[in-house]
C-alpha cells in the first residue's frame, strides 16, 4: 500500500513539474500578491503548527485581498477565526482555521474552474491544478480522517486534468471532491 502511495505521489509531482504553475498562470485579480496563494497557505500552516503567531499575523496582512474577496463572495470572514486563534495563542484552532481558509480557497477555485470551462478548457484546467495544490496542503489532515476519501479526491483531481471533460463532467468531479472532503472533514467546511 505504501508503494502505491509513493508511486501515486511521484506521478502527481511529475505532473506538477511538467505543467508548472506560476503565480501569474493561476492568478485571479485578487490573487496578484506576488506568490501563488498555495505557497503562502503552506507557510501559514507551518507558522500555526510552530506557534509562530507573529509571523502568522503578518502573513494575514499579505493575503488580505484574498480573505476579503473570499469573505465578500461567500459571506464568510475566513481571517477572523485565525485572528482569534492567534490572540488566544491556540495552536490547534490556528491550524484548523488556516486549513479552513485553504478549503474555502479550494472551493472557490473549483467554482471558477467549472464556470470557465466554456470560455477556455485551459483556464479550467489551470484552476483545477491550483485547487489541487491547495488540496495537497490539507491532504495529510484528510488522510488521518479518511484515507479512502483522500485517495478518491486525488484520483478525481487526476481525472480532471487527464481527460478532456465537458462542463457537466467537470462540475460532477468538483462536486465529488467537495463531497468527499467535507464528509471526511466537516470541520473544514467554510
Coordinates of C-alpha atoms in Angstrom, one line a residue:
X1 CA 0.0 0.0 0.0
X2 CA 2.9 2.4 0.8
X3 CA 4.5 1.6 -2.6
X4 CA 1.2 2.5 -4.3
X5 CA 1.1 5.8 -2.4
X6 CA 4.7 6.5 -3.3
X7 CA 4.1 5.8 -7.0
X8 CA 1.0 8.0 -7.0
X9 CA 2.8 10.8 -5.2
X10 CA 5.7 10.7 -7.7
X11 CA 3.2 10.7 -10.6
X12 CA 1.5 13.8 -9.2
X13 CA 4.8 15.6 -8.8
X14 CA 5.8 14.7 -12.3
X15 CA 2.5 16.1 -13.5
X16 CA 3.0 19.3 -11.5
X17 CA 6.6 19.7 -12.8
X18 CA 5.5 19.0 -16.4
X19 CA 2.7 21.6 -16.2
X20 CA 4.2 24.2 -13.8
X21 CA 2.1 26.7 -12.2
X22 CA 3.3 30.2 -11.7
X23 CA 1.7 33.0 -9.7
X24 CA 0.6 34.6 -13.0
X25 CA -0.8 31.4 -14.5
X26 CA -3.2 30.8 -11.7
X27 CA -3.7 34.4 -10.6
X28 CA -7.1 35.9 -10.3
X29 CA -7.4 39.6 -9.8
X30 CA -7.3 39.3 -6.1
X31 CA -4.6 36.8 -6.2
X32 CA -2.0 39.1 -7.6
X33 CA 0.1 39.2 -4.4
X34 CA 3.5 38.1 -5.7
X35 CA 3.3 34.5 -4.8
X36 CA 0.8 31.7 -5.6
X37 CA -1.6 31.5 -2.7
X38 CA -0.8 27.9 -2.1
X39 CA 2.8 28.8 -1.2
X40 CA 1.5 31.4 1.3
X41 CA -1.0 29.0 2.8
X42 CA 1.7 26.4 3.2
X43 CA 3.8 28.9 5.2
X44 CA 0.7 29.8 7.2
X45 CA 0.1 26.2 8.2
X46 CA 3.7 25.9 9.2
X47 CA 3.6 29.1 11.3
X48 CA 0.4 27.9 13.0
X49 CA 1.9 24.4 13.7
X50 CA 5.1 26.0 15.1
X51 CA 3.1 28.5 17.2
X52 CA 4.8 31.4 15.4
X53 CA 1.8 33.6 15.8
X54 CA 3.6 36.8 15.0
X55 CA 4.6 35.5 11.5
X56 CA 1.1 34.2 11.1
X57 CA -0.4 37.6 11.9
X58 CA 1.9 39.3 9.4
X59 CA 1.0 36.8 6.7
X60 CA -2.7 37.6 7.2
X61 CA -1.9 41.2 6.1
X62 CA -0.3 39.8 2.9
X63 CA -3.3 37.7 2.0
X64 CA -5.9 40.4 3.0
X65 CA -7.0 40.8 -0.7
X66 CA -7.7 37.0 -0.8
X67 CA -9.6 36.9 2.5
X68 CA -11.6 40.0 1.7
X69 CA -12.6 38.6 -1.7
X70 CA -13.5 35.2 -0.3
X71 CA -15.3 36.9 2.5
X72 CA -17.4 39.0 0.2
X73 CA -18.1 36.2 -2.2
X74 CA -19.1 33.6 0.4
X75 CA -20.3 35.9 3.2
X76 CA -17.6 34.5 5.5
X77 CA -14.8 36.1 7.4
X78 CA -12.1 33.5 7.0
X79 CA -9.4 35.6 8.7
X80 CA -11.5 36.2 11.8
X81 CA -11.1 32.7 13.2
X82 CA -7.4 32.8 12.5
X83 CA -7.0 36.1 14.3
X84 CA -9.0 34.8 17.3
X85 CA -6.7 31.7 17.5
X86 CA -3.7 34.0 17.3
X87 CA -5.0 36.2 20.1
X88 CA -5.6 33.1 22.3
X89 CA -2.3 31.5 21.2
X90 CA -4.3 28.4 20.4
X91 CA -2.2 26.2 18.1
X92 CA -4.9 23.7 17.2
X93 CA -7.5 26.3 16.3
X94 CA -5.0 28.3 14.3
X95 CA -4.0 25.3 12.2
X96 CA -7.7 24.3 11.7
X97 CA -8.6 27.9 10.8
X98 CA -5.9 28.1 8.2
X99 CA -6.9 24.7 6.8
X100 CA -10.5 26.0 6.7
X101 CA -9.2 29.1 4.7
X102 CA -7.4 26.7 2.3
X103 CA -10.6 24.6 1.9
X104 CA -12.6 27.8 1.1
X105 CA -10.0 28.8 -1.5
X106 CA -10.1 25.3 -3.0
X107 CA -13.9 25.6 -3.1
X108 CA -13.6 28.9 -4.9
X109 CA -11.1 27.6 -7.4
X110 CA -13.3 24.7 -8.2
X111 CA -16.2 27.0 -8.8
X112 CA -14.2 29.2 -11.1
X113 CA -12.8 26.2 -13.0
X114 CA -16.3 24.8 -13.6
X115 CA -17.6 28.3 -14.6
X116 CA -14.7 28.9 -17.0
X117 CA -14.7 25.7 -19.0
X118 CA -16.9 27.1 -21.7
X119 CA -14.6 30.1 -22.0
X120 CA -11.4 28.1 -22.1
X121 CA -10.6 24.5 -21.1
X122 CA -7.0 25.6 -20.5
X123 CA -8.2 28.1 -17.9
X124 CA -10.4 25.5 -16.3
X125 CA -7.5 23.0 -16.1
X126 CA -5.3 25.7 -14.6
X127 CA -7.8 26.4 -11.9
X128 CA -8.2 22.7 -11.1
X129 CA -4.4 22.5 -10.8
X130 CA -4.4 25.4 -8.4
X131 CA -7.2 23.8 -6.4
X132 CA -5.1 20.6 -6.3
X133 CA -2.1 22.5 -4.9
X134 CA -4.4 23.8 -2.2
X135 CA -5.7 20.3 -1.6
X136 CA -2.2 18.9 -1.1
X137 CA -1.8 21.3 1.9
X138 CA -4.8 19.8 3.7
X139 CA -4.3 16.2 2.4
X140 CA -2.3 15.0 5.4
X141 CA -5.2 16.1 7.7
X142 CA -7.8 14.4 5.4
X143 CA -5.7 11.2 5.3
X144 CA -5.8 10.9 9.0
X145 CA -9.6 11.3 9.0
X146 CA -10.3 9.1 5.9
X147 CA -7.6 7.6 3.8
X148 CA -10.1 6.4 1.2
X149 CA -11.6 9.9 0.9
X150 CA -8.1 11.4 0.4
X151 CA -7.4 8.8 -2.4
X152 CA -10.7 9.4 -4.1
X153 CA -10.1 13.2 -4.1
X154 CA -6.6 12.8 -5.5
X155 CA -7.9 10.4 -8.2
X156 CA -10.7 12.8 -9.1
X157 CA -8.2 15.7 -9.4
X158 CA -6.1 13.5 -11.7
X159 CA -9.1 12.7 -13.9
X160 CA -9.9 16.4 -14.3
X161 CA -6.6 17.1 -16.0
X162 CA -6.0 13.9 -17.8
X163 CA -9.3 13.9 -19.6
X164 CA -11.0 16.4 -21.8
X165 CA -14.1 16.5 -19.7
X166 CA -17.1 18.6 -20.6
X167 CA -18.6 21.2 -18.3
X168 CA -21.1 18.9 -16.7
X169 CA -18.5 16.2 -16.1
X170 CA -16.1 18.8 -14.5
X171 CA -19.0 20.1 -12.4
X172 CA -19.6 16.5 -11.2
X173 CA -15.9 16.0 -10.5
X174 CA -15.8 19.2 -8.5
X175 CA -18.9 18.1 -6.5
X176 CA -17.2 14.7 -5.8
X177 CA -14.1 16.5 -4.5
X178 CA -16.2 18.8 -2.2
X179 CA -18.5 16.0 -1.0
X180 CA -15.6 13.7 -0.1
X181 CA -13.6 16.5 1.5
X182 CA -16.5 17.8 3.7
X183 CA -17.9 14.4 4.5
X184 CA -14.5 13.3 5.8
X185 CA -13.7 16.6 7.5
X186 CA -16.9 18.6 8.2
X187 CA -14.9 20.9 10.4
X188 CA -13.1 22.2 7.3
X189 CA -16.4 23.3 5.7
X190 CA -16.4 27.0 5.4

